[in-house]
Coordinates of C-alpha atoms and ligand atoms in Angstrom, one line a residue:
M16 CA 0.0 0.0 0.0
T17 CA 1.3 3.5 -0.8
S18 CA 1.5 6.0 2.0
F19 CA -1.2 7.9 0.3
N20 CA -3.5 5.0 0.5
V21 CA -2.6 4.3 4.1
K22 CA -3.4 7.8 5.0
W23 CA -6.8 7.6 3.5
V24 CA -7.6 4.3 5.1
I25 CA -6.7 5.8 8.5
I26 CA -8.8 8.9 7.8
A27 CA -11.7 6.8 6.7
S28 CA -11.6 4.6 9.8
V29 CA -11.4 7.6 12.1
I30 CA -14.5 9.0 10.4
S31 CA -16.4 5.7 10.6
I32 CA -15.4 5.1 14.2
S33 CA -16.6 8.6 15.2
L34 CA -19.9 8.0 13.2
V35 CA -20.5 4.9 15.2
A36 CA -19.7 6.7 18.4
V37 CA -22.2 9.4 17.6
S38 CA -24.9 7.1 16.3
G39 CA -24.5 5.0 19.5
Q40 CA -25.7 8.0 21.4
A41 CA -28.4 9.2 19.2
C42 CA -32.0 8.4 19.9
V43 CA -33.7 6.4 17.1
R44 CA -37.4 5.9 16.5
V45 CA -39.0 2.7 17.9
E46 CA -39.9 0.6 14.8
V47 CA -40.8 -2.9 16.0
P48 CA -44.5 -3.4 15.2
M49 CA -45.4 -4.6 18.7
C50 CA -44.2 -1.4 20.2
K51 CA -44.3 1.4 17.6
G52 CA -47.0 3.9 18.5
L53 CA -48.3 1.6 21.2
I54 CA -46.3 2.9 24.1
N55 CA -46.0 6.3 25.6
Y56 CA -42.6 7.2 24.1
N57 CA -41.2 7.1 20.5
F58 CA -37.4 6.9 20.9
T59 CA -35.0 4.4 22.0
R60 CA -31.3 3.6 21.8
L61 CA -29.4 0.4 21.1
P62 CA -27.6 -1.7 22.1
N63 CA -29.9 -2.8 24.9
K64 CA -28.9 -4.8 27.9
F65 CA -29.2 -8.0 25.9
G66 CA -26.6 -6.8 23.4
H67 CA -29.1 -6.4 20.6
T68 CA -27.8 -3.8 18.2
T69 CA -30.6 -3.7 15.7
Q70 CA -34.4 -3.6 16.0
S71 CA -34.6 -6.7 13.8
E72 CA -32.8 -8.6 16.6
V73 CA -35.2 -7.1 19.1
Y74 CA -38.1 -8.1 16.9
W75 CA -37.2 -11.7 17.0
A76 CA -36.7 -11.6 20.8
L77 CA -40.1 -9.9 21.3
Q78 CA -42.1 -12.1 18.9
Q79 CA -42.9 -14.7 21.5
W80 CA -44.4 -12.1 23.8
W81 CA -46.5 -10.4 21.1
P82 CA -49.7 -12.4 21.8
F83 CA -49.6 -11.5 25.4
M84 CA -49.2 -7.9 24.7
D85 CA -52.2 -8.0 22.4
M86 CA -54.3 -10.0 24.8
G87 CA -54.8 -7.0 26.9
C88 CA -54.3 -8.5 30.4
S89 CA -52.6 -5.3 31.4
Q90 CA -51.9 -1.8 30.1
N91 CA -48.5 -2.2 31.5
L92 CA -47.3 -5.4 29.9
R93 CA -46.4 -3.8 26.6
L94 CA -44.7 -1.0 28.4
L95 CA -42.7 -3.4 30.5
I96 CA -41.6 -5.7 27.6
C97 CA -41.0 -2.9 25.0
G98 CA -39.3 -0.9 27.7
L99 CA -36.9 -3.6 28.7
Y100 CA -35.8 -4.3 25.1
L101 CA -36.1 -0.7 23.7
P102 CA -35.6 1.6 26.7
K103 CA -36.8 5.1 26.5
C104 CA -34.3 7.6 25.0
T105 CA -34.5 11.3 25.6
T106 CA -32.5 13.7 23.5
G107 CA -29.8 15.3 25.6
S108 CA -29.8 12.7 28.2
T109 CA -27.0 10.1 28.3
Q110 CA -29.1 7.6 30.2
V111 CA -31.9 5.6 28.8
Q112 CA -34.9 4.8 31.0
L113 CA -36.1 1.3 31.7
P114 CA -39.6 0.6 33.1
C115 CA -40.2 1.3 36.8
R116 CA -40.6 -1.4 39.3
E117 CA -44.2 -0.4 39.7
T118 CA -44.8 -0.7 36.0
C119 CA -43.4 -4.2 36.2
R120 CA -45.5 -5.1 39.2
R121 CA -48.7 -4.0 37.7
A122 CA -48.1 -6.0 34.6
K123 CA -47.1 -9.1 36.6
N124 CA -50.2 -8.8 38.8
R125 CA -52.5 -8.7 35.9
C126 CA -50.7 -11.1 33.5
S127 CA -48.7 -13.7 35.3
Q128 CA -51.7 -16.0 35.9
E129 CA -52.8 -15.8 32.3
M130 CA -49.3 -16.7 31.1
Q131 CA -49.0 -19.5 33.6
R132 CA -52.2 -20.9 32.2
Q133 CA -50.5 -21.1 28.8
N134 CA -47.5 -22.8 30.4
L135 CA -45.3 -19.7 30.3
P136 CA -44.2 -18.9 33.8
W137 CA -43.4 -15.2 34.5
S138 CA -40.0 -14.9 32.8
S139 CA -37.0 -14.2 35.0
Q140 CA -36.0 -11.4 32.6
F141 CA -39.1 -9.6 33.9
R142 CA -38.1 -9.8 37.6
C143 CA -39.5 -6.6 39.0
S144 CA -36.9 -6.1 41.7
Q145 CA -34.3 -5.4 39.0
F146 CA -36.0 -2.1 38.1
L147 CA -35.7 1.3 39.8
P148 CA -38.7 2.5 41.8
K149 CA -40.8 5.3 40.4
R150 CA -39.6 7.7 43.0
S151 CA -36.1 7.6 41.4
R152 CA -37.7 9.5 38.4
R153 CA -35.3 7.7 36.2
C154 CA -37.7 5.1 34.8
V155 CA -40.9 4.8 32.8
G156 CA -43.8 4.9 35.3
P157 CA -46.9 2.7 35.3
L158 CA -50.1 3.4 33.3
K159 CA -53.4 3.3 35.1
E160 CA -55.1 0.0 34.7
K161 CA -58.6 -0.3 33.6
K162 CA -61.1 -1.9 36.0
K163 CA -60.7 -5.7 35.7
K164 CA -64.2 -6.1 34.4
K165 CA -63.7 -3.6 31.7
S166 CA -60.4 -5.0 30.6
R167 CA -62.0 -8.4 29.9
R168 CA -62.1 -9.2 26.3
R169 CA -64.8 -7.5 24.4
H170 CA -66.7 -9.5 21.9
V171 CA -68.2 -7.8 19.0
T172 CA -70.2 -9.6 16.4
C173 CA -71.0 -8.0 13.1
Q174 CA -70.7 -4.3 14.1
R175 CA -70.0 -1.4 11.9
N176 CA -66.3 -1.2 11.3
H177 CA -65.3 2.3 12.3
L178 CA -61.5 1.9 12.0
P179 CA -60.5 5.0 10.1
M180 CA -58.4 3.1 7.6
C181 CA -61.3 0.9 6.6
S182 CA -63.8 3.2 4.9
G183 CA -64.5 2.3 1.3
I184 CA -63.1 -1.2 1.2
G185 CA -66.5 -2.8 0.4
Y186 CA -67.0 -4.5 3.7
R187 CA -68.6 -2.4 6.3
F188 CA -69.1 -4.8 9.2
G189 CA -66.7 -6.8 11.3
S190 CA -66.3 -8.9 14.4
L191 CA -63.8 -8.9 17.3
P192 CA -61.6 -10.1 18.9
N193 CA -59.5 -10.8 15.8
M194 CA -57.3 -13.8 15.5
F195 CA -54.7 -12.2 17.7
L196 CA -57.3 -11.8 20.4
Q197 CA -57.3 -8.0 20.0
S198 CA -60.5 -6.2 20.7
N199 CA -59.3 -2.8 21.8
I200 CA -60.3 -0.5 18.9
R201 CA -58.1 2.4 20.1
E202 CA -55.1 0.2 20.3
M203 CA -55.8 -1.3 16.9
K204 CA -56.1 2.1 15.4
R205 CA -52.7 3.1 16.7
E206 CA -51.2 -0.2 15.5
M207 CA -52.7 0.2 12.0
A208 CA -51.4 3.8 11.8
Q209 CA -47.9 2.3 11.6
Y210 CA -48.8 1.1 8.1
Q211 CA -49.9 4.4 6.8
P212 CA -46.5 5.2 5.3
L213 CA -46.7 1.9 3.5
L214 CA -50.2 2.6 2.2
D215 CA -48.9 6.0 1.0
T216 CA -46.5 4.3 -1.3
N217 CA -49.4 2.6 -3.1
C218 CA -47.4 -0.6 -3.1
S219 CA -50.5 -2.8 -3.5
P220 CA -54.1 -1.9 -4.3
H221 CA -55.1 -4.6 -1.7
L222 CA -53.0 -3.5 1.3
K223 CA -55.9 -1.6 2.9
F224 CA -58.3 -4.4 2.4
F225 CA -55.8 -6.9 3.8
L226 CA -55.0 -4.8 6.9
C227 CA -58.7 -4.2 7.6
G228 CA -59.6 -7.8 7.3
V229 CA -56.7 -8.8 9.5
F230 CA -57.5 -6.4 12.3
M231 CA -61.2 -6.5 12.2
P232 CA -62.3 -9.7 10.4
F233 CA -65.2 -9.1 8.0
C234 CA -68.8 -10.1 8.7
L235 CA -70.6 -11.2 5.6
K236 CA -74.0 -11.2 7.2
Q237 CA -74.8 -7.6 6.4
E238 CA -73.1 -7.6 3.1
T239 CA -75.0 -10.3 1.3
S240 CA -78.5 -11.2 2.3
E241 CA -78.1 -15.0 2.3
C242 CA -74.9 -15.5 4.2
E243 CA -74.6 -15.5 8.0
V244 CA -70.8 -15.7 8.2
P245 CA -69.7 -13.4 11.0
F246 CA -65.9 -13.9 10.9
V247 CA -63.9 -14.0 7.6
V248 CA -60.3 -13.0 7.1
P249 CA -58.6 -12.1 3.8
C250 CA -57.5 -15.1 1.8
R251 CA -53.9 -16.3 1.7
E252 CA -53.7 -15.3 -1.9
V253 CA -54.4 -11.6 -1.0
C254 CA -51.8 -11.8 1.7
E255 CA -49.2 -13.2 -0.7
S256 CA -49.8 -10.6 -3.3
V257 CA -49.6 -7.8 -0.7
Q258 CA -46.4 -9.3 0.8
T259 CA -44.8 -9.7 -2.7
S260 CA -45.6 -6.1 -3.6
C261 CA -45.0 -4.4 -0.2
G262 CA -42.6 -6.5 1.7
Q263 CA -39.4 -5.0 0.5
I264 CA -40.7 -1.4 0.8
F265 CA -41.8 -2.2 4.4
E266 CA -38.3 -3.4 5.2
R267 CA -36.8 -0.3 3.7
Q268 CA -39.2 2.0 5.6
R269 CA -38.6 0.3 8.9
G270 CA -34.9 0.0 9.0
G271 CA -34.6 -3.6 7.9
L272 CA -37.4 -5.1 10.0
P273 CA -38.8 -8.4 8.6
W274 CA -42.4 -8.6 7.4
P275 CA -44.5 -8.8 10.7
G276 CA -45.4 -12.2 11.9
K277 CA -49.1 -11.2 12.0
F278 CA -49.0 -10.9 8.2
H279 CA -47.4 -14.3 7.6
C280 CA -49.5 -15.7 4.8
H281 CA -49.6 -19.3 6.1
R282 CA -51.9 -18.0 8.9
Y283 CA -54.6 -17.2 6.4
P284 CA -56.9 -19.8 4.8
S285 CA -56.4 -20.4 1.1
R286 CA -59.1 -19.5 -1.3
D287 CA -61.1 -22.6 -2.3
Y288 CA -61.4 -22.3 -6.0
T289 CA -63.9 -25.1 -6.3
R290 CA -66.4 -23.4 -4.2
N291 CA -69.2 -21.2 -5.4
P292 CA -68.4 -17.7 -4.2
N293 CA -71.9 -17.3 -3.0
D294 CA -71.5 -20.4 -0.8
C295 CA -72.0 -19.3 2.8
S296 CA -69.4 -21.6 4.3
V297 CA -66.5 -19.3 3.1
S298 CA -63.6 -18.9 5.5
C299 CA -61.8 -16.1 3.6
V300 CA -62.5 -13.4 1.1
M301 CA -60.8 -11.8 -1.8
P302 CA -61.1 -8.1 -2.5
N303 CA -64.0 -7.1 -4.8
Ligands
LIG8 C1 -45.0 9.6 19.0 O1 -45.2 9.9 17.6 C2 -46.5 9.9 17.2 C3 -46.5 10.0 15.7 O2 -45.5 10.8 15.2 C4 -47.2 11.2 17.8 O3 -48.5 11.2 17.4 C5 -47.1 11.0 19.3 O4 -47.7 12.1 20.0 C6 -45.7 10.8 19.8 N1 -45.7 10.4 21.2 C7 -45.0 11.0 22.1 C8 -45.1 10.5 23.5 O5 -44.2 11.9 21.8

């Protein structure tokens, strides 16, 4: 190597090292789909205490807890889990904030039984004593819990679908909870809003239909007079066409995150081509 080249190599490495140092301190937007827009802060900083350096790594670690976050056993469970893996970052502060001990305790009180029932004991990573108490003012405090009765899963059968994204898709009625056991409309609205930038790219004409049918499965009862099917999701074929058209754009928009597990197409029933479309035993629908 000539001395000229060596000099440039040295300069380039100094620049890249200082870039890493700076970006290591900058707050970045929370992007993982189970947390983005669903917790009361927007910025985090990696690496976290598990050594994850990208949100894709965090995504894979959080995926197993996603159903519990959606189940709604506690307002604080999502805050606890997201907060542990993607601690709150505040511009100008060198320290990130983890959830408070109280946040953890409320989540544990409400959710540990339900998890136990599904053979998942309260994980040792969620040990509440590891967290600072709220009075330290250096942690993310607890949210108020809803009354237990109210937080119980709401069942809705064939109600008007008022999700803002879902107007004009041809199906006006839906049922809840969805296949992820979500029934909190406000939370679903916020979760769906994550996909607005993807919708804005017009990557697929069926994206809106797909999202709406996933979050609030369609009810065919009110749409066609003969059928009484209250719960129908979009067909796998719609899912596949949406993923093919939008998957890479999603990845680019969200800093390399994989296509969310909720939208994995094997979850959705395949269209039965032999069946008469007016047959009432349909399990999935295609866009009109
Ligand atoms: C987080 O970002 C969203 C969308 O940009 C915004 O509506 C919301 O108010 C922000 N939340 C906080 C706590 O700053």
